[in-house]
PDB file of C-alpha atoms in Angstrom:
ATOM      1  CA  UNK A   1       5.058  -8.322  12.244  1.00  0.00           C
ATOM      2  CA  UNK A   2       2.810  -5.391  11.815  1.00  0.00           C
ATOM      3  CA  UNK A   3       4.216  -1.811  13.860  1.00  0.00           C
ATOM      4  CA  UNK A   4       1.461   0.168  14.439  1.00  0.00           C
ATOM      5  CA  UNK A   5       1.967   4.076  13.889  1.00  0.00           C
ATOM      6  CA  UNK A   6       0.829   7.163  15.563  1.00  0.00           C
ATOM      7  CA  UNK A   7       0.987   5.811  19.321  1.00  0.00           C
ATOM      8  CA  UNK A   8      -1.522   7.769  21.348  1.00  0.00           C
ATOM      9  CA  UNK A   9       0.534   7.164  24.822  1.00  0.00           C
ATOM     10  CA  UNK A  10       4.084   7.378  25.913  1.00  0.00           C
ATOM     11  CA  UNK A  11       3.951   4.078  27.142  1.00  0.00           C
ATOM     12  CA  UNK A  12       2.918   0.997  24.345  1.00  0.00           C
ATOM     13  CA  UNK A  13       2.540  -2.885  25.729  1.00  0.00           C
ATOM     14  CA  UNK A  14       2.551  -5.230  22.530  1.00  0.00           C
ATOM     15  CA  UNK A  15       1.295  -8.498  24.535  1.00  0.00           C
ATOM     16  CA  UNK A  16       1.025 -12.417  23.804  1.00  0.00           C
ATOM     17  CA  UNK A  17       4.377 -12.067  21.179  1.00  0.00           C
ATOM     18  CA  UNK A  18       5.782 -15.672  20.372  1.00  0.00           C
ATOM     19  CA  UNK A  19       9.546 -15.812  22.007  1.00  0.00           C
ATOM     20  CA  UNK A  20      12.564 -14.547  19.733  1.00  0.00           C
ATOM     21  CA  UNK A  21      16.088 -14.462  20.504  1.00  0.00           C
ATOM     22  CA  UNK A  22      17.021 -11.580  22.260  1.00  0.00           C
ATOM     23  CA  UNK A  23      18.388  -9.693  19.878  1.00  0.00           C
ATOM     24  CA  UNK A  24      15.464  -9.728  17.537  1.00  0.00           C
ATOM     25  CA  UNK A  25      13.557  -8.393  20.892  1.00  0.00           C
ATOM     26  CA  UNK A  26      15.883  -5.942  21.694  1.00  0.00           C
ATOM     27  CA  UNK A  27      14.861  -4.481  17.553  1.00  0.00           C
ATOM     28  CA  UNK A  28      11.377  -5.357  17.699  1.00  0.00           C
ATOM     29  CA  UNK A  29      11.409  -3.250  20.645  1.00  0.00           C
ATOM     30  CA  UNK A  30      13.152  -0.092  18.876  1.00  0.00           C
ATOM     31  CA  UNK A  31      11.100  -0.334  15.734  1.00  0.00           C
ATOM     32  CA  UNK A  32       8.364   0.449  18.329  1.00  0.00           C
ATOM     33  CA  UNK A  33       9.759   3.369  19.620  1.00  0.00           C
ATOM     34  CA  UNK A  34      11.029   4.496  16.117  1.00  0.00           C
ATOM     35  CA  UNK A  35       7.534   3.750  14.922  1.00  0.00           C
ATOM     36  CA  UNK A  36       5.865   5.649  17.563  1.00  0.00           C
ATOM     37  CA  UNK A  37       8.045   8.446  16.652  1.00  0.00           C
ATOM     38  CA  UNK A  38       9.689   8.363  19.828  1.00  0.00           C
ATOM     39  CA  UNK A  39      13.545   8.014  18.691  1.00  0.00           C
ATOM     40  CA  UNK A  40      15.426   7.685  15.276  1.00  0.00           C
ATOM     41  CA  UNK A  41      16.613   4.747  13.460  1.00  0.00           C
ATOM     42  CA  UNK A  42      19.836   4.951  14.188  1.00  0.00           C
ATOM     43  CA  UNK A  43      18.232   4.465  18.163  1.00  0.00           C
ATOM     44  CA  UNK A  44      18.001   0.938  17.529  1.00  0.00           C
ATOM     45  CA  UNK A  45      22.046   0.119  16.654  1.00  0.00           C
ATOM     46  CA  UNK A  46      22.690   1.834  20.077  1.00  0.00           C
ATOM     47  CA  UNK A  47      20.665  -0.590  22.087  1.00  0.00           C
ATOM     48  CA  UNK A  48      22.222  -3.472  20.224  1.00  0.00           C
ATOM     49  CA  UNK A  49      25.333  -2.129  21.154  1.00  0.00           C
ATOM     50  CA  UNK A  50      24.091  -1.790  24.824  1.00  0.00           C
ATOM     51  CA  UNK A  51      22.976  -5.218  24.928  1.00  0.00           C
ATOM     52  CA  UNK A  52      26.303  -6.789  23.779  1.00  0.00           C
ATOM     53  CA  UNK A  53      28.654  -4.350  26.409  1.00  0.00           C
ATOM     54  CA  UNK A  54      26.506  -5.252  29.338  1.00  0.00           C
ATOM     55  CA  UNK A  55      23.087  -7.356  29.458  1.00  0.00           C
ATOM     56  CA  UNK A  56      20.388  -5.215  30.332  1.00  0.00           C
ATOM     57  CA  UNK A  57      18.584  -8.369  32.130  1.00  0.00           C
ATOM     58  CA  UNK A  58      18.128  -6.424  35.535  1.00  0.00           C
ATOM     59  CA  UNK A  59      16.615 -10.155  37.060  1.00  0.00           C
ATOM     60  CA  UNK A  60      13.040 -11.180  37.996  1.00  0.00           C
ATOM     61  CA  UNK A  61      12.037 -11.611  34.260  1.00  0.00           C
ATOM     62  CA  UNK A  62      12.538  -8.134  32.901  1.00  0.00           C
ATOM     63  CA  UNK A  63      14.746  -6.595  30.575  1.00  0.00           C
ATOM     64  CA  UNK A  64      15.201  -3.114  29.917  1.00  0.00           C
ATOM     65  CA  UNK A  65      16.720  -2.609  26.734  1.00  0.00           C
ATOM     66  CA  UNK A  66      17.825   1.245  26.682  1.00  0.00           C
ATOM     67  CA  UNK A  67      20.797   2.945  23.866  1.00  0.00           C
ATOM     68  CA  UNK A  68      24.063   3.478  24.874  1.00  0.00           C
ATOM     69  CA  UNK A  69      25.491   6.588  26.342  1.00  0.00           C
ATOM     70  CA  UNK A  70      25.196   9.624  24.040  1.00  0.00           C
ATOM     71  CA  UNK A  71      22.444   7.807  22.292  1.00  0.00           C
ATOM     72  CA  UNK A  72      19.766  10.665  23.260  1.00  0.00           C
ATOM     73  CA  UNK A  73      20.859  12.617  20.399  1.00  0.00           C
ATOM     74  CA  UNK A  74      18.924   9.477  18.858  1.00  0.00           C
ATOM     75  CA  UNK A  75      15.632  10.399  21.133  1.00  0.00           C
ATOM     76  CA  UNK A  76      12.791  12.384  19.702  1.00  0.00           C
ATOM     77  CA  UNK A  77      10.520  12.362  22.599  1.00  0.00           C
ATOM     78  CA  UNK A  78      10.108  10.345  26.017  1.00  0.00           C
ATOM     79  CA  UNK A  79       9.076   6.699  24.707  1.00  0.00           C
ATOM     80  CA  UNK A  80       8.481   3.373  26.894  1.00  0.00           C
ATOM     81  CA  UNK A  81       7.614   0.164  24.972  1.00  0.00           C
ATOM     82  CA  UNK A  82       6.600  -3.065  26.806  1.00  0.00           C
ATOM     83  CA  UNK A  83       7.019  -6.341  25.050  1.00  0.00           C
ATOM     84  CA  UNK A  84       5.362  -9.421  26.848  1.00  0.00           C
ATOM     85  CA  UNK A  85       6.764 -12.782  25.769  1.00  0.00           C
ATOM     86  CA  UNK A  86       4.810 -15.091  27.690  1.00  0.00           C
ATOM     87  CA  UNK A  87       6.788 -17.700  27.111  1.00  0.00           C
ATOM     88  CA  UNK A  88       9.946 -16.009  27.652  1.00  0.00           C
ATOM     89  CA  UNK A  89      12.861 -14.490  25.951  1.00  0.00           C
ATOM     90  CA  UNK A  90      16.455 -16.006  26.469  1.00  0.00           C
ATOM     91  CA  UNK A  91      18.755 -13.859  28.056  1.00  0.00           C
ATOM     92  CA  UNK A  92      22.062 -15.962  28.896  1.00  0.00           C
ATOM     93  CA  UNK A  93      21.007 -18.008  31.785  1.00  0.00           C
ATOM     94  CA  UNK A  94      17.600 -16.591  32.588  1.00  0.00           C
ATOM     95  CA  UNK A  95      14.358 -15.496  30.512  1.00  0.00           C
ATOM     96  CA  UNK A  96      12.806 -11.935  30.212  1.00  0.00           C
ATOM     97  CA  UNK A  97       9.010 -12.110  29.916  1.00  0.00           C
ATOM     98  CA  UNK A  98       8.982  -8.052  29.651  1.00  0.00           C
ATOM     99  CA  UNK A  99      11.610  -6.648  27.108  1.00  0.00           C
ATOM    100  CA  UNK A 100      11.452  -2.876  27.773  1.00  0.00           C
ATOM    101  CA  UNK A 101      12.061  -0.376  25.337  1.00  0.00           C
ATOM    102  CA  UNK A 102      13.337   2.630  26.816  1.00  0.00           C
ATOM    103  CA  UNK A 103      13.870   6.224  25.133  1.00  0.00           C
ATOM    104  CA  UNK A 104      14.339   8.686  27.968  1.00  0.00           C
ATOM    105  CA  UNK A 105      14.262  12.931  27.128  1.00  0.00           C
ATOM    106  CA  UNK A 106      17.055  14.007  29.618  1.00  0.00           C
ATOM    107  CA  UNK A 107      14.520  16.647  29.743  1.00  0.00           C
ATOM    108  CA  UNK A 108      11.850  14.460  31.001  1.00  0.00           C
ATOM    109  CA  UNK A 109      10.964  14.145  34.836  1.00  0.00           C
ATOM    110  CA  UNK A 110      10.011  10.461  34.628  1.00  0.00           C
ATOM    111  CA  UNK A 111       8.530   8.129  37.342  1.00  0.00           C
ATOM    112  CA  UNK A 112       8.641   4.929  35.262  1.00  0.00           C
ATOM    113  CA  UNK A 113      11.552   3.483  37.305  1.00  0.00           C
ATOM    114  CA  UNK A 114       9.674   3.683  40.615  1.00  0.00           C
ATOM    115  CA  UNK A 115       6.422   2.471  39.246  1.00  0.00           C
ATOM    116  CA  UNK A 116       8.694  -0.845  37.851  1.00  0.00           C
ATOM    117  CA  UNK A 117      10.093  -1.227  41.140  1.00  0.00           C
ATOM    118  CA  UNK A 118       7.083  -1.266  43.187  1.00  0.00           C
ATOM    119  CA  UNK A 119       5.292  -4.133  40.727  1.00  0.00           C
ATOM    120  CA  UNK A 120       8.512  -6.010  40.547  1.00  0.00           C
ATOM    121  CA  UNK A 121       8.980  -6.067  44.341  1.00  0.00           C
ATOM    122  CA  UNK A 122       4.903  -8.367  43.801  1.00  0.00           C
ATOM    123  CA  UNK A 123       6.280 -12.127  42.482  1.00  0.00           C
ATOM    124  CA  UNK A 124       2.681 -12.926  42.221  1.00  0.00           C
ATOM    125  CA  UNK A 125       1.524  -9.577  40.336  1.00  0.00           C
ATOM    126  CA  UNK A 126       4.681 -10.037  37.839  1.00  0.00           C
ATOM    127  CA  UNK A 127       3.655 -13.847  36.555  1.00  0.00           C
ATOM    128  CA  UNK A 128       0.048 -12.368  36.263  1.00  0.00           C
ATOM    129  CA  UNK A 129       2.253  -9.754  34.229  1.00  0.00           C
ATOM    130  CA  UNK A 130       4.025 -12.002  32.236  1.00  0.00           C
ATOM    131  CA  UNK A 131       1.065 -14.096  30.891  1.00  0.00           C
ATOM    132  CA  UNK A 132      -2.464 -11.744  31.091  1.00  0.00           C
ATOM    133  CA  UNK A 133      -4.081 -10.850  28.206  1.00  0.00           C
ATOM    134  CA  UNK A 134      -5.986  -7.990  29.480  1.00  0.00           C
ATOM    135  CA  UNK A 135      -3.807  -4.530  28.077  1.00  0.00           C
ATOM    136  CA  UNK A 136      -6.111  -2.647  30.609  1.00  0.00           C
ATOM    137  CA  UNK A 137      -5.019  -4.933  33.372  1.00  0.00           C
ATOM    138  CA  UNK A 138      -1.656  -3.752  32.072  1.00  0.00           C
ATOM    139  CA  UNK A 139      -1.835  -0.049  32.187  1.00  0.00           C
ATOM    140  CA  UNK A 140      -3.559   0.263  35.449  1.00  0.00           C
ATOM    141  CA  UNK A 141      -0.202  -1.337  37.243  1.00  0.00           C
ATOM    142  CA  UNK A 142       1.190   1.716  36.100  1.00  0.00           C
ATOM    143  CA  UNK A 143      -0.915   3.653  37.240  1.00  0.00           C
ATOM    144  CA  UNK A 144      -3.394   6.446  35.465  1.00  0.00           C
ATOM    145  CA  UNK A 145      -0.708   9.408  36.844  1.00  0.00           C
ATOM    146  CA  UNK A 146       1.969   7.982  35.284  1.00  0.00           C
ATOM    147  CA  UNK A 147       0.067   7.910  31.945  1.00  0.00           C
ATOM    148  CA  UNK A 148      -0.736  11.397  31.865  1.00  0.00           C
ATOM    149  CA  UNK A 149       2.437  12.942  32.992  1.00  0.00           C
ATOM    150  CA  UNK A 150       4.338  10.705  29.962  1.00  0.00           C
ATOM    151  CA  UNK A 151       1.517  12.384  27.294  1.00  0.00           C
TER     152      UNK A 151
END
């Protein structure tokens, strides 16, 4: 796999990956953020840690994969990966097509949890979601504000 440096946005969507075990998502997604230079290394044991306390599977085929509490000492800079598995991720009983990797600045006033509620509340807009292959498609369910408050 091939992490791509530099990010120019806040918020990164890696699409079409083949399905891994969630664990290996759950680190693919914090090498993003570490790669973006969003969080540190040590980022990426915290949301392991998260994940095996308490799944982070919040239902309709998302995960949000986020460090534990204390871990922003870990966090650089506001930093949102999404991961599209469009065959799915296991997570126990259900899959996660979207792994989210999520790096929050306390500092940070951040809309990124009402923008995922509004498309997640749209079944039909999340399997287009889960599967497209259009990034632009992507960013504009998020909406051009959102981008440019994140920069």
């Amino acid at each position: 796999m091939i992490y791509k440096k530099n990010f120019t946005s806040s918020v990164n969507i890696f699409m079409g990956l083949k399905s891994v075990d969630k664990v290996t998502a759950i680190t693919q997604a914090g090498r993003y953020l570490v790669d973006g230079g969003f969080v540190k290394f040590d980022y990426i044991d915290s949301m392991v840690q998260r994940e095996n306390l308490r799944s982070t599977y919040i239902g309709k085929g998302i995960a949000i994969s986020h460090g534990m509490p204390g871990s922003e000492v870990f966090v650089h800079k506001t930093g949102i990966c999404i991961l599209q598995f469009p065959e799915g991720v296991d997570y126990e009983r259900e899959k996660a097509y979207l792994v989210i990797g999520l790096a929050i600045n306390p500092n940070d006033n951040n809309i990124f949890f009402s923008k995922l509620s509004d498309i997640s509340e749209d079944s039909m807009l999340l399997k287009k979601l889960f599967i497209t292959n259009d990034k632009h498609f992507f960013y504009s369910m998020f909406g051009q504000n959102f981008r440019e408050k994140m920069k």
